[in-house]
Coordinates of C-alpha atoms in Angstrom, one line a residue:
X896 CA 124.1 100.8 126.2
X897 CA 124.7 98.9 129.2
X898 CA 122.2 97.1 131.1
X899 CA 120.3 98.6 133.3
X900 CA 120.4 97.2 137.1
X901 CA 117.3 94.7 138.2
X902 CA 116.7 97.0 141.0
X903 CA 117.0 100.4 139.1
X904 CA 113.8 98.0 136.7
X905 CA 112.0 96.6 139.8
X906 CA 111.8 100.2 140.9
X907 CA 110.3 101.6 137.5
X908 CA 107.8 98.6 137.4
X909 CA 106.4 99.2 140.6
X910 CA 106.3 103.1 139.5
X911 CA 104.4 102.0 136.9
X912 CA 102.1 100.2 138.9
X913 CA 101.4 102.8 141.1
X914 CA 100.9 104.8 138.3
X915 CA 97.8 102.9 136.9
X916 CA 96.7 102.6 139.8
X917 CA 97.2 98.3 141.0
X918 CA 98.1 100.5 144.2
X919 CA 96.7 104.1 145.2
X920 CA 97.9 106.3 148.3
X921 CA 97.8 104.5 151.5
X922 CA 98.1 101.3 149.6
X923 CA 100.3 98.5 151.2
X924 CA 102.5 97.1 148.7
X925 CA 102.1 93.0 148.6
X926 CA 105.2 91.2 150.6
X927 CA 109.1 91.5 149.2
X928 CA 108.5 87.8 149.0
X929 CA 105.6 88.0 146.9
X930 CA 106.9 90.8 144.0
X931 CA 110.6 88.8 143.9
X932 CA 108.3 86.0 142.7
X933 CA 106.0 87.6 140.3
X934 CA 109.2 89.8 139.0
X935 CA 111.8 86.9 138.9
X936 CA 114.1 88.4 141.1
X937 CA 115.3 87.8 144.6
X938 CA 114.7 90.2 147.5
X939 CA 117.4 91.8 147.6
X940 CA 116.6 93.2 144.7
X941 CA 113.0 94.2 145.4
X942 CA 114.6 96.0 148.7
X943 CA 117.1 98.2 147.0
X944 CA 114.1 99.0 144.7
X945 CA 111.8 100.1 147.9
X946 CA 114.5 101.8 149.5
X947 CA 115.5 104.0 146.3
X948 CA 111.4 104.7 146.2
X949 CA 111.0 105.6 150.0
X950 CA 114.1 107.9 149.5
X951 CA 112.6 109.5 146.4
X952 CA 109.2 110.0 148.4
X953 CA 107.2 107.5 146.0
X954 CA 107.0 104.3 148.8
X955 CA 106.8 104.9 152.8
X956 CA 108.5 101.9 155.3
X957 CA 106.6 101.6 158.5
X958 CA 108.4 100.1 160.8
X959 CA 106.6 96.6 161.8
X960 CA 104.1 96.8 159.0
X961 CA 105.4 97.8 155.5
X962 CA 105.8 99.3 152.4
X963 CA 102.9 101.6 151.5
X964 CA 102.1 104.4 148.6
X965 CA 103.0 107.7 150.1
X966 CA 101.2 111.0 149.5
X967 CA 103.0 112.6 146.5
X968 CA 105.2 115.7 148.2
X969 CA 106.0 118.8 146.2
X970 CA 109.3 119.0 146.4
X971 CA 111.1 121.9 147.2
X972 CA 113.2 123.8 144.2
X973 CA 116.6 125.0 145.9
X974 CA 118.9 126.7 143.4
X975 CA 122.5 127.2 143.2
X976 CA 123.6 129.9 141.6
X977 CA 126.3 132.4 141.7
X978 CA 123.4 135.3 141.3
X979 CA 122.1 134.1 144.5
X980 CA 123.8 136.7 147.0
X981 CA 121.8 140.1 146.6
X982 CA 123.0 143.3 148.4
X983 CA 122.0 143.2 151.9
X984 CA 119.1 140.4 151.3
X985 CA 119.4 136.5 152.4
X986 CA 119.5 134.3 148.9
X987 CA 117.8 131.1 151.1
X988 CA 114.7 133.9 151.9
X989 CA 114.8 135.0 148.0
X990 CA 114.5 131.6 146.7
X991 CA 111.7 130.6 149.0
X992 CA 109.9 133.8 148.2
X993 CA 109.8 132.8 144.2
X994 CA 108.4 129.9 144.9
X995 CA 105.3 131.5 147.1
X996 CA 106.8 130.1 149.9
X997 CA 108.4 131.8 153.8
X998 CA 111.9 131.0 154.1
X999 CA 113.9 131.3 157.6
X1000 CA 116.2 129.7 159.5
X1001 CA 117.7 129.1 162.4
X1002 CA 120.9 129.0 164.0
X1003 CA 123.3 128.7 166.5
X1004 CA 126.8 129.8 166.3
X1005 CA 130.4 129.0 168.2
X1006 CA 133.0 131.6 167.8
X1007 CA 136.4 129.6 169.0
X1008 CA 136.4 126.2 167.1
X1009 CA 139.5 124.1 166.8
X1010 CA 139.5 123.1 163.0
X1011 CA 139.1 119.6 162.2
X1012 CA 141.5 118.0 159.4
X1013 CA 139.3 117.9 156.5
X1014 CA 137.9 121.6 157.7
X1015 CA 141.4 122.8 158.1
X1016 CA 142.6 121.3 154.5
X1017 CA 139.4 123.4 153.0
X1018 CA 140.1 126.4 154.7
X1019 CA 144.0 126.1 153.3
X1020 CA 144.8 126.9 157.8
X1021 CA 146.7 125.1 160.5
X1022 CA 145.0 122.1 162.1
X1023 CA 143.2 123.4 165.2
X1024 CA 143.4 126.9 164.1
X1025 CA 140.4 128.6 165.5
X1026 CA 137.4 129.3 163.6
X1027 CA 133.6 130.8 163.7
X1028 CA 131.1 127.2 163.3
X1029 CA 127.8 128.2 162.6
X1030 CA 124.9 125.6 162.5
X1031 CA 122.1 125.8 160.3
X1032 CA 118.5 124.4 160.0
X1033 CA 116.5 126.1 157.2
X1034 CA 112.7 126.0 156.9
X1035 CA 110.3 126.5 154.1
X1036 CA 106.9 127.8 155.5
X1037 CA 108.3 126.1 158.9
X1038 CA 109.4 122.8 157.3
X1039 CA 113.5 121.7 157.4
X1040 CA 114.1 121.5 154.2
X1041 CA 117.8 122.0 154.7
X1042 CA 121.1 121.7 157.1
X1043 CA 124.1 123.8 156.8
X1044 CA 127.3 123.6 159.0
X1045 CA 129.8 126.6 158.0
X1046 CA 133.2 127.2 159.3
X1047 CA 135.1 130.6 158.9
X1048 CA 138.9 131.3 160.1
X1049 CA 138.2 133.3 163.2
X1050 CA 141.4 135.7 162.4
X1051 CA 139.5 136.5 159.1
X1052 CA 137.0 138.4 161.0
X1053 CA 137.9 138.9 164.9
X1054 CA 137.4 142.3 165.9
X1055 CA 135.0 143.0 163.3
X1056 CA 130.9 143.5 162.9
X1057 CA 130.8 140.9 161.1
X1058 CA 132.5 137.9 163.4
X1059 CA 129.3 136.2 163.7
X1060 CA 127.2 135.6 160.9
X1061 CA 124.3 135.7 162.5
X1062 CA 124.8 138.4 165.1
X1063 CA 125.4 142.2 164.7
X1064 CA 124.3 144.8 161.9
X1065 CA 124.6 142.3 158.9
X1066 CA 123.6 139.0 160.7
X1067 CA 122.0 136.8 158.3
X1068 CA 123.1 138.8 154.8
X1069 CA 125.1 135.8 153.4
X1070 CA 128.9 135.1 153.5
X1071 CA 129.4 137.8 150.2
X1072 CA 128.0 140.4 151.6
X1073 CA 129.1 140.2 155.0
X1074 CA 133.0 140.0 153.5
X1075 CA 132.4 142.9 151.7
X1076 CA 131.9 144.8 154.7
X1077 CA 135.2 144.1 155.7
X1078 CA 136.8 144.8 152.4
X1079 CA 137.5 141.2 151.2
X1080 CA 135.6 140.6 148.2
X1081 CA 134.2 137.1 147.2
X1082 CA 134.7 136.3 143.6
X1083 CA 133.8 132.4 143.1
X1084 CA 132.5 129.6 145.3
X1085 CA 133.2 126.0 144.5
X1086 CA 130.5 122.8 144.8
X1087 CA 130.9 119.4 145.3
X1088 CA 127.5 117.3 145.5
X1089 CA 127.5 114.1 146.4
X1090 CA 124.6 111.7 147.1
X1091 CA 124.9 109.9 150.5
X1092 CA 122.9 108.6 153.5
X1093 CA 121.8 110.8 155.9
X1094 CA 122.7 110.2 159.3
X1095 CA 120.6 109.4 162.3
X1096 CA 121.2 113.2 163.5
X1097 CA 120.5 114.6 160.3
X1098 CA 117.5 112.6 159.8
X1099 CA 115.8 113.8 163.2
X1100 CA 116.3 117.2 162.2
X1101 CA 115.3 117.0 158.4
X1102 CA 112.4 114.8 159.9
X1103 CA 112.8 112.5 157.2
X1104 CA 114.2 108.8 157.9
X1105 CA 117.4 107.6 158.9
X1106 CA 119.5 106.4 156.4
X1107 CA 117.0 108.1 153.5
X1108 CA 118.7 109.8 150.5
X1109 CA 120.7 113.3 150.7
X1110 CA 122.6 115.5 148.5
X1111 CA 125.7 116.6 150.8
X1112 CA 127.9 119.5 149.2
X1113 CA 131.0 121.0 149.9
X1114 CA 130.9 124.2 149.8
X1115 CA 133.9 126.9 149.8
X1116 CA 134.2 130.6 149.1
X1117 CA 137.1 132.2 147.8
X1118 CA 138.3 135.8 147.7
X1119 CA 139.6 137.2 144.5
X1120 CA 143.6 136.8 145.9
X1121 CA 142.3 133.2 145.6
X1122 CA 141.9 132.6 150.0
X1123 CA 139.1 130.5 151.2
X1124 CA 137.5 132.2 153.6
X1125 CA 134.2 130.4 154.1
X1126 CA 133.7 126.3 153.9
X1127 CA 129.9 124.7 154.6
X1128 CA 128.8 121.4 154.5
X1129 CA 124.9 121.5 153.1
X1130 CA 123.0 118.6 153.7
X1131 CA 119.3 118.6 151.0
X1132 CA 116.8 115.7 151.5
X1133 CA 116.4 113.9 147.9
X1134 CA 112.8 113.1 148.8
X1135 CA 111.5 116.2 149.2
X1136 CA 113.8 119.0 147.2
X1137 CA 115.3 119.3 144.2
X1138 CA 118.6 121.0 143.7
X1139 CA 119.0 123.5 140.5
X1140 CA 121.8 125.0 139.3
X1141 CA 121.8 128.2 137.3
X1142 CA 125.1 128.8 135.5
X1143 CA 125.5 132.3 133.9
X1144 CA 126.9 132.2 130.2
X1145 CA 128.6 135.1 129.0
X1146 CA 129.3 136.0 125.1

């Protein structure tokens, strides 16, 4: 088995420590300087340790004073799953509710977007082709606990009740269901996750800091004649949710 990094153990002693208690919540953690020595690492090392912490919600930076014990968070439980969508119900509002919580959102939406390359290459369209750009903030009892920007091709659904997804008869009823009404019928969608840094924008809305750990995925839904019609860029904080996937297995 291959070694494991000196910051990934830096980070589990101090986990430990805090754990039996050297430090309790509102603790400041002793100088970089001072745990490099006492671990036998440099200080880079004891950084990438803190940061990985403060993303994780364990450790909290202050800016001009330090590293401190942060106030354990329960973390949100979002779940992927291709039973999400329910007949004329929003699958963020059903999650929350299973966990005893009030989901909502909001939004504000664009109906004639250019498409950008990478959006375009998604959305198997021209370059600049119009689209529908909805952006997303979504908030568990009134916290952001999530950031969604979704494209659609606008010649999918011009004309229709259903142009803008949050405006109309079905607004907020989720991608399926709002395709439905128009006779297309969604059959899969496909994920990529990633971990990343979130940027200074993303970080003001999530409230959490910049640069702090994210799960960003690429999200597209597909028709069954195999068209995208939907793409989304989901943005999760790592500190304070955790992302579940649910995968059905048939017999």
């Amino acid at each position: 088995m291959p070694e494991q990094p000196p910051y990934l153990r830096i980070a589990d002693v101090l986990r430990q420590r805090i754990a039996e208690h050297d430090w309790n919540v509102g603790d400041r953690l002793p100088s970089r300087t001072q745990i490099a020595e006492e671990c036998g690492v440099g200080e880079n090392v004891v950084r990438r340790a803190q940061e990985l912490l403060i993303s994780q919600g364990v450790l909290e930076g202050r800016a001009g004073s330090g590293t401190y014990v942060a106030e354990p968070r329960q973390r949100v439980r979002v779940v992927r799953s291709s039973a999400r969508e329910q007949p004329g119900g929003s699958p963020f509002r059903a999650d929350m509710q299973a966990l005893g919580r009030q989901g909502n959102w909001e939004s504000r939406t664009e109906a004639k977007v250019p498409a950008p390359v990478e959006i375009a290459a998604r959305l198997g369209i021209p370059v600049g082709e119009l689209c529908v750009r909805t952006v997303y903030e979504f908030l568990a009892d009134g916290r952001p606990v999530q950031l969604s920007t979704s494209w659609e091709p606008y010649e999918l659904t011009a004309g229709t009740l259903v142009v803008l997804p949050e405006g109309g008869p079905h607004a907020g009823v989720g991608v399926v269901n709002r395709m439905a009404v128009i006779g297309i019928t969604v059959s899969h969608a496909v994920e990529q996750p990633e971990p990343r840094q979130a940027t200074a924008e993303e970080a003001s809305f999530l409230g959490i800091q910049k640069a702090a750990l994210v799960t960003h995925i690429r999200r597209t839904y597909y028709s069954d004649q195999g068209q995208p019609v939907e793409t989304a860029d989901i943005v999760i904080p790592a500190a304070s949710c955790e992302i579940v996937y649910e995968i059905p297995v048939g017999r």
